[in-house]
PDB file of C-alpha atoms in Angstrom:
ATOM      1  CA  MET A   1      74.705 122.977  77.219  1.00  0.00           C
ATOM      2  CA  VAL A   2      77.366 120.264  77.043  1.00  0.00           C
ATOM      3  CA  ASP A   3      77.140 120.019  73.247  1.00  0.00           C
ATOM      4  CA  ASP A   4      77.318 123.799  72.759  1.00  0.00           C
ATOM      5  CA  LEU A   5      80.304 124.247  75.042  1.00  0.00           C
ATOM      6  CA  ASP A   6      82.189 121.201  73.844  1.00  0.00           C
ATOM      7  CA  LYS A   7      81.792 122.384  70.236  1.00  0.00           C
ATOM      8  CA  ILE A   8      83.301 125.735  71.211  1.00  0.00           C
ATOM      9  CA  TYR A   9      86.299 124.075  72.867  1.00  0.00           C
ATOM     10  CA  ARG A  10      86.769 121.739  69.873  1.00  0.00           C
ATOM     11  CA  GLU A  11      86.471 124.325  67.112  1.00  0.00           C
ATOM     12  CA  THR A  12      87.399 127.752  68.539  1.00  0.00           C
ATOM     13  CA  PRO A  13      91.034 128.776  69.100  1.00  0.00           C
ATOM     14  CA  PRO A  14      91.615 129.403  72.818  1.00  0.00           C
ATOM     15  CA  GLY A  15      92.373 133.079  72.228  1.00  0.00           C
ATOM     16  CA  ARG A  16      88.939 133.598  70.697  1.00  0.00           C
ATOM     17  CA  ILE A  17      86.949 132.003  73.531  1.00  0.00           C
ATOM     18  CA  PRO A  18      85.699 135.082  75.428  1.00  0.00           C
ATOM     19  CA  TRP A  19      85.958 133.619  78.932  1.00  0.00           C
ATOM     20  CA  ASN A  20      89.323 131.946  78.368  1.00  0.00           C
ATOM     21  CA  ILE A  21      91.512 134.446  80.216  1.00  0.00           C
ATOM     22  CA  THR A  22      94.971 133.144  81.012  1.00  0.00           C
ATOM     23  CA  GLU A  23      95.722 135.414  83.988  1.00  0.00           C
ATOM     24  CA  PRO A  24      93.770 134.753  87.214  1.00  0.00           C
ATOM     25  CA  PRO A  25      91.218 137.413  88.192  1.00  0.00           C
ATOM     26  CA  GLU A  26      92.316 139.980  90.752  1.00  0.00           C
ATOM     27  CA  LEU A  27      89.498 139.002  93.098  1.00  0.00           C
ATOM     28  CA  LEU A  28      90.775 135.420  93.306  1.00  0.00           C
ATOM     29  CA  VAL A  29      94.376 136.571  93.547  1.00  0.00           C
ATOM     30  CA  SER A  30      93.544 138.925  96.415  1.00  0.00           C
ATOM     31  CA  LEU A  31      91.783 136.187  98.409  1.00  0.00           C
ATOM     32  CA  VAL A  32      94.963 134.113  98.222  1.00  0.00           C
ATOM     33  CA  ARG A  33      97.423 136.977  98.591  1.00  0.00           C
ATOM     34  CA  ASP A  34      95.654 138.404 101.648  1.00  0.00           C
ATOM     35  CA  GLY A  35      95.386 135.004 103.333  1.00  0.00           C
ATOM     36  CA  MET A  36      91.597 134.833 103.278  1.00  0.00           C
ATOM     37  CA  VAL A  37      92.015 131.512 101.460  1.00  0.00           C
ATOM     38  CA  SER A  38      95.125 129.508 102.330  1.00  0.00           C
ATOM     39  CA  PRO A  39      96.529 126.533 100.384  1.00  0.00           C
ATOM     40  CA  CYS A  40      94.181 123.590 100.866  1.00  0.00           C
ATOM     41  CA  ARG A  41      92.232 121.027  98.868  1.00  0.00           C
ATOM     42  CA  ALA A  42      90.249 123.193  96.401  1.00  0.00           C
ATOM     43  CA  VAL A  43      88.011 122.752  93.369  1.00  0.00           C
ATOM     44  CA  ASP A  44      87.551 124.934  90.284  1.00  0.00           C
ATOM     45  CA  LEU A  45      83.966 124.438  89.069  1.00  0.00           C
ATOM     46  CA  GLY A  46      83.561 125.066  85.362  1.00  0.00           C
ATOM     47  CA  CYS A  47      87.333 125.152  85.010  1.00  0.00           C
ATOM     48  CA  GLY A  48      87.376 125.341  81.208  1.00  0.00           C
ATOM     49  CA  LEU A  49      90.932 125.046  79.915  1.00  0.00           C
ATOM     50  CA  GLY A  50      92.255 125.030  83.464  1.00  0.00           C
ATOM     51  CA  ASN A  51      94.002 128.404  83.620  1.00  0.00           C
ATOM     52  CA  TYR A  52      92.878 129.335  87.128  1.00  0.00           C
ATOM     53  CA  ALA A  53      93.209 125.793  88.501  1.00  0.00           C
ATOM     54  CA  ILE A  54      96.790 125.745  87.216  1.00  0.00           C
ATOM     55  CA  TRP A  55      97.551 129.098  88.872  1.00  0.00           C
ATOM     56  CA  MET A  56      96.037 127.878  92.138  1.00  0.00           C
ATOM     57  CA  ALA A  57      98.137 124.708  92.013  1.00  0.00           C
ATOM     58  CA  GLN A  58     101.221 126.870  91.519  1.00  0.00           C
ATOM     59  CA  GLN A  59     100.278 128.692  94.748  1.00  0.00           C
ATOM     60  CA  GLY A  60     100.302 125.403  96.674  1.00  0.00           C
ATOM     61  CA  PHE A  61      96.646 124.323  96.467  1.00  0.00           C
ATOM     62  CA  ALA A  62      95.750 120.663  95.902  1.00  0.00           C
ATOM     63  CA  MET A  63      93.495 121.285  92.908  1.00  0.00           C
ATOM     64  CA  THR A  64      90.629 119.525  91.214  1.00  0.00           C
ATOM     65  CA  GLY A  65      89.040 120.992  88.096  1.00  0.00           C
ATOM     66  CA  ILE A  66      85.551 120.033  86.910  1.00  0.00           C
ATOM     67  CA  ASP A  67      83.943 121.048  83.628  1.00  0.00           C
ATOM     68  CA  ILE A  68      80.994 119.841  81.572  1.00  0.00           C
ATOM     69  CA  SER A  69      83.121 119.794  78.388  1.00  0.00           C
ATOM     70  CA  PRO A  70      85.256 116.657  77.870  1.00  0.00           C
ATOM     71  CA  THR A  71      87.330 118.543  75.298  1.00  0.00           C
ATOM     72  CA  ALA A  72      88.134 121.327  77.757  1.00  0.00           C
ATOM     73  CA  ILE A  73      89.121 118.773  80.396  1.00  0.00           C
ATOM     74  CA  GLU A  74      91.386 116.920  77.978  1.00  0.00           C
ATOM     75  CA  LYS A  75      93.165 120.144  77.005  1.00  0.00           C
ATOM     76  CA  ALA A  76      93.434 121.326  80.621  1.00  0.00           C
ATOM     77  CA  SER A  77      94.984 117.999  81.617  1.00  0.00           C
ATOM     78  CA  GLU A  78      97.532 118.236  78.807  1.00  0.00           C
ATOM     79  CA  THR A  79      98.539 121.753  79.857  1.00  0.00           C
ATOM     80  CA  SER A  80      98.920 120.831  83.529  1.00  0.00           C
ATOM     81  CA  VAL A  81     101.135 117.865  82.643  1.00  0.00           C
ATOM     82  CA  GLN A  82     103.281 120.091  80.434  1.00  0.00           C
ATOM     83  CA  LYS A  83     103.744 122.416  83.412  1.00  0.00           C
ATOM     84  CA  GLY A  84     104.682 119.535  85.710  1.00  0.00           C
ATOM     85  CA  LEU A  85     101.579 119.847  87.879  1.00  0.00           C
ATOM     86  CA  HIS A  86      99.276 117.169  89.255  1.00  0.00           C
ATOM     87  CA  ILE A  87      95.675 118.355  88.987  1.00  0.00           C
ATOM     88  CA  ASP A  88      92.683 116.043  89.016  1.00  0.00           C
ATOM     89  CA  PHE A  89      90.626 117.183  86.009  1.00  0.00           C
ATOM     90  CA  LEU A  90      87.198 115.643  85.609  1.00  0.00           C
ATOM     91  CA  ALA A  91      84.403 115.976  83.016  1.00  0.00           C
ATOM     92  CA  ALA A  92      81.041 116.057  84.817  1.00  0.00           C
ATOM     93  CA  ASP A  93      77.637 117.749  84.717  1.00  0.00           C
ATOM     94  CA  LEU A  94      77.029 119.436  88.063  1.00  0.00           C
ATOM     95  CA  THR A  95      73.397 120.204  87.265  1.00  0.00           C
ATOM     96  CA  ILE A  96      72.502 116.580  88.016  1.00  0.00           C
ATOM     97  CA  PRO A  97      73.161 114.607  91.243  1.00  0.00           C
ATOM     98  CA  PHE A  98      76.917 114.250  91.662  1.00  0.00           C
ATOM     99  CA  LYS A  99      79.170 112.444  94.130  1.00  0.00           C
ATOM    100  CA  TYR A 100      82.914 112.832  94.561  1.00  0.00           C
ATOM    101  CA  PRO A 101      85.199 110.816  96.872  1.00  0.00           C
ATOM    102  CA  TYR A 102      86.821 113.888  98.466  1.00  0.00           C
ATOM    103  CA  ARG A 103      85.597 117.116  99.997  1.00  0.00           C
ATOM    104  CA  PHE A 104      87.174 120.534  99.709  1.00  0.00           C
ATOM    105  CA  LEU A 105      87.858 123.563 101.880  1.00  0.00           C
ATOM    106  CA  PHE A 106      87.517 126.001  98.977  1.00  0.00           C
ATOM    107  CA  ALA A 107      85.336 125.920  95.865  1.00  0.00           C
ATOM    108  CA  TYR A 108      84.876 128.605  93.238  1.00  0.00           C
ATOM    109  CA  ASP A 109      83.083 129.119  89.956  1.00  0.00           C
ATOM    110  CA  TRP A 110      84.071 132.093  87.856  1.00  0.00           C
ATOM    111  CA  GLU A 111      81.348 133.345  85.518  1.00  0.00           C
ATOM    112  CA  VAL A 112      79.766 129.901  85.291  1.00  0.00           C
ATOM    113  CA  LEU A 113      76.334 130.208  86.900  1.00  0.00           C
ATOM    114  CA  HIS A 114      74.951 132.445  84.161  1.00  0.00           C
ATOM    115  CA  HIS A 115      75.348 129.435  81.843  1.00  0.00           C
ATOM    116  CA  ILE A 116      72.919 127.497  84.071  1.00  0.00           C
ATOM    117  CA  TYR A 117      69.198 128.216  83.791  1.00  0.00           C
ATOM    118  CA  PRO A 118      67.179 128.693  87.017  1.00  0.00           C
ATOM    119  CA  GLU A 119      65.501 125.274  86.902  1.00  0.00           C
ATOM    120  CA  HIS A 120      68.905 123.566  87.140  1.00  0.00           C
ATOM    121  CA  ARG A 121      70.552 125.837  89.689  1.00  0.00           C
ATOM    122  CA  GLU A 122      69.327 124.325  92.938  1.00  0.00           C
ATOM    123  CA  GLN A 123      70.840 120.924  92.137  1.00  0.00           C
ATOM    124  CA  TYR A 124      74.074 122.649  91.143  1.00  0.00           C
ATOM    125  CA  VAL A 125      74.254 124.602  94.405  1.00  0.00           C
ATOM    126  CA  LYS A 126      73.384 121.487  96.411  1.00  0.00           C
ATOM    127  CA  ASN A 127      76.266 119.678  94.699  1.00  0.00           C
ATOM    128  CA  VAL A 128      78.645 122.503  95.605  1.00  0.00           C
ATOM    129  CA  HIS A 129      77.437 122.370  99.218  1.00  0.00           C
ATOM    130  CA  ASP A 130      78.031 118.612  99.357  1.00  0.00           C
ATOM    131  CA  LEU A 131      81.545 119.036  97.936  1.00  0.00           C
ATOM    132  CA  LEU A 132      82.626 121.322 100.771  1.00  0.00           C
ATOM    133  CA  GLU A 133      83.955 120.530 104.217  1.00  0.00           C
ATOM    134  CA  PRO A 134      82.285 122.255 107.176  1.00  0.00           C
ATOM    135  CA  GLY A 135      83.905 125.651 107.521  1.00  0.00           C
ATOM    136  CA  GLY A 136      84.888 125.762 103.865  1.00  0.00           C
ATOM    137  CA  ASN A 137      84.279 128.682 101.528  1.00  0.00           C
ATOM    138  CA  TYR A 138      82.596 129.067  98.148  1.00  0.00           C
ATOM    139  CA  LEU A 139      83.261 131.998  95.802  1.00  0.00           C
ATOM    140  CA  SER A 140      80.826 132.537  92.931  1.00  0.00           C
ATOM    141  CA  VAL A 141      80.747 135.211  90.222  1.00  0.00           C
ATOM    142  CA  CYS A 142      77.930 135.486  87.666  1.00  0.00           C
ATOM    143  CA  PHE A 143      76.433 138.141  85.393  1.00  0.00           C
ATOM    144  CA  SER A 144      73.945 140.576  86.884  1.00  0.00           C
ATOM    145  CA  LYS A 145      70.683 141.447  85.124  1.00  0.00           C
ATOM    146  CA  GLU A 146      71.946 145.036  85.223  1.00  0.00           C
ATOM    147  CA  ASP A 147      74.819 144.217  82.869  1.00  0.00           C
ATOM    148  CA  PRO A 148      74.166 145.385  79.275  1.00  0.00           C
ATOM    149  CA  PHE A 149      76.060 142.510  77.641  1.00  0.00           C
ATOM    150  CA  CYS A 150      74.087 141.035  74.711  1.00  0.00           C
ATOM    151  CA  GLY A 151      71.062 143.268  75.188  1.00  0.00           C
ATOM    152  CA  THR A 152      68.328 143.153  77.822  1.00  0.00           C
ATOM    153  CA  GLY A 153      66.121 140.581  79.512  1.00  0.00           C
ATOM    154  CA  ARG A 154      67.035 137.630  81.667  1.00  0.00           C
ATOM    155  CA  TYR A 155      67.680 135.189  78.773  1.00  0.00           C
ATOM    156  CA  ARG A 156      70.283 136.273  76.215  1.00  0.00           C
ATOM    157  CA  THR A 157      72.306 134.587  73.462  1.00  0.00           C
ATOM    158  CA  THR A 158      75.924 135.547  72.775  1.00  0.00           C
ATOM    159  CA  HIS A 159      77.639 135.984  69.418  1.00  0.00           C
ATOM    160  CA  ILE A 160      79.302 132.571  69.793  1.00  0.00           C
ATOM    161  CA  GLY A 161      76.002 130.830  70.491  1.00  0.00           C
ATOM    162  CA  THR A 162      76.019 130.351  74.261  1.00  0.00           C
ATOM    163  CA  HIS A 163      72.717 130.868  76.073  1.00  0.00           C
ATOM    164  CA  LEU A 164      72.919 132.825  79.318  1.00  0.00           C
ATOM    165  CA  TYR A 165      70.623 133.775  82.195  1.00  0.00           C
ATOM    166  CA  PHE A 166      71.178 137.105  83.967  1.00  0.00           C
ATOM    167  CA  SER A 167      70.297 137.217  87.682  1.00  0.00           C
ATOM    168  CA  SER A 168      69.296 139.649  90.406  1.00  0.00           C
ATOM    169  CA  GLU A 169      70.934 139.853  93.830  1.00  0.00           C
ATOM    170  CA  GLN A 170      67.720 138.768  95.550  1.00  0.00           C
ATOM    171  CA  GLU A 171      67.425 135.783  93.240  1.00  0.00           C
ATOM    172  CA  MET A 172      70.923 134.666  94.159  1.00  0.00           C
ATOM    173  CA  ARG A 173      70.284 135.195  97.880  1.00  0.00           C
ATOM    174  CA  ASP A 174      67.160 133.054  97.681  1.00  0.00           C
ATOM    175  CA  LEU A 175      69.112 130.333  95.877  1.00  0.00           C
ATOM    176  CA  TYR A 176      72.135 130.264  98.175  1.00  0.00           C
ATOM    177  CA  GLU A 177      70.329 130.576 101.505  1.00  0.00           C
ATOM    178  CA  LYS A 178      68.925 127.058 101.182  1.00  0.00           C
ATOM    179  CA  TYR A 179      72.401 125.587 101.609  1.00  0.00           C
ATOM    180  CA  PHE A 180      74.839 128.352 102.633  1.00  0.00           C
ATOM    181  CA  THR A 181      75.438 131.208 105.010  1.00  0.00           C
ATOM    182  CA  ILE A 182      76.110 134.310 102.929  1.00  0.00           C
ATOM    183  CA  LEU A 183      79.261 136.108 104.045  1.00  0.00           C
ATOM    184  CA  GLU A 184      79.243 138.671 101.216  1.00  0.00           C
ATOM    185  CA  LEU A 185      76.962 139.266  98.237  1.00  0.00           C
ATOM    186  CA  ASP A 186      77.062 142.394  96.093  1.00  0.00           C
ATOM    187  CA  THR A 187      77.296 143.619  92.514  1.00  0.00           C
ATOM    188  CA  ARG A 188      80.695 144.687  91.208  1.00  0.00           C
ATOM    189  CA  GLN A 189      82.371 145.650  87.963  1.00  0.00           C
ATOM    190  CA  ILE A 190      84.534 142.693  86.896  1.00  0.00           C
ATOM    191  CA  PRO A 191      87.092 143.017  84.069  1.00  0.00           C
ATOM    192  CA  GLY A 192      86.592 140.885  80.949  1.00  0.00           C
ATOM    193  CA  THR A 193      88.198 140.381  77.562  1.00  0.00           C
ATOM    194  CA  SER A 194      86.041 143.069  75.925  1.00  0.00           C
ATOM    195  CA  GLY A 195      85.462 145.458  78.808  1.00  0.00           C
ATOM    196  CA  GLY A 196      83.959 144.996  82.232  1.00  0.00           C
ATOM    197  CA  HIS A 197      80.777 143.236  83.298  1.00  0.00           C
ATOM    198  CA  LEU A 198      78.424 143.922  86.176  1.00  0.00           C
ATOM    199  CA  CYS A 199      78.592 140.701  88.162  1.00  0.00           C
ATOM    200  CA  ILE A 200      77.073 139.392  91.362  1.00  0.00           C
ATOM    201  CA  VAL A 201      79.961 138.329  93.592  1.00  0.00           C
ATOM    202  CA  SER A 202      79.164 135.952  96.441  1.00  0.00           C
ATOM    203  CA  LEU A 203      81.303 134.489  99.215  1.00  0.00           C
ATOM    204  CA  LEU A 204      79.551 131.738 101.175  1.00  0.00           C
ATOM    205  CA  THR A 205      80.141 129.024 103.731  1.00  0.00           C
ATOM    206  CA  PRO A 206      78.126 125.788 103.816  1.00  0.00           C
ATOM    207  CA  ASP A 207      75.457 125.191 106.406  1.00  0.00           C
ATOM    208  CA  SER A 208      75.795 121.908 108.282  1.00  0.00           C
TER     209      SER A 208
END
């Protein structure tokens, strides 16, 4: 996965990367605007070019951004410096055991988990759990198996060569319940660059 994604960030103009949306998603904006998530130490998991981490920092959050692509992290760091922001951007693979010196009150991954195949997901979710303070929150959005994007079946390949896994709600419940209390989990239509996607949206808090 790291080679595929890093190649995309090296060779594809930002405007042609399907998930590189400059404006923050309304769901994330509403959590902040409505006070459900207040400025705190937060982490953007799979941050890509850093657009959402940068927006969060502008709202007063102390942000860290983590992505598997070193190229994406380098470009995100450059952009944040240009905007006069201090964001700790880090290249790391969260599908293997991972330690970080700080813990967070809010973590989110936006359309990241469908890039991770089932056999690697438990370690990823465990890492997210271990990154969070007690009482923190975790927002996750990933493609539902009901979404028609790129055909049918659980395993699908996109036109730019990424390999995705499409999940069911029960599958995600079974995954999360090992480490989190599920506050919300449902399927919603989420806007994208080429129309909407049916996504499983989850809001969770870590078990002690």
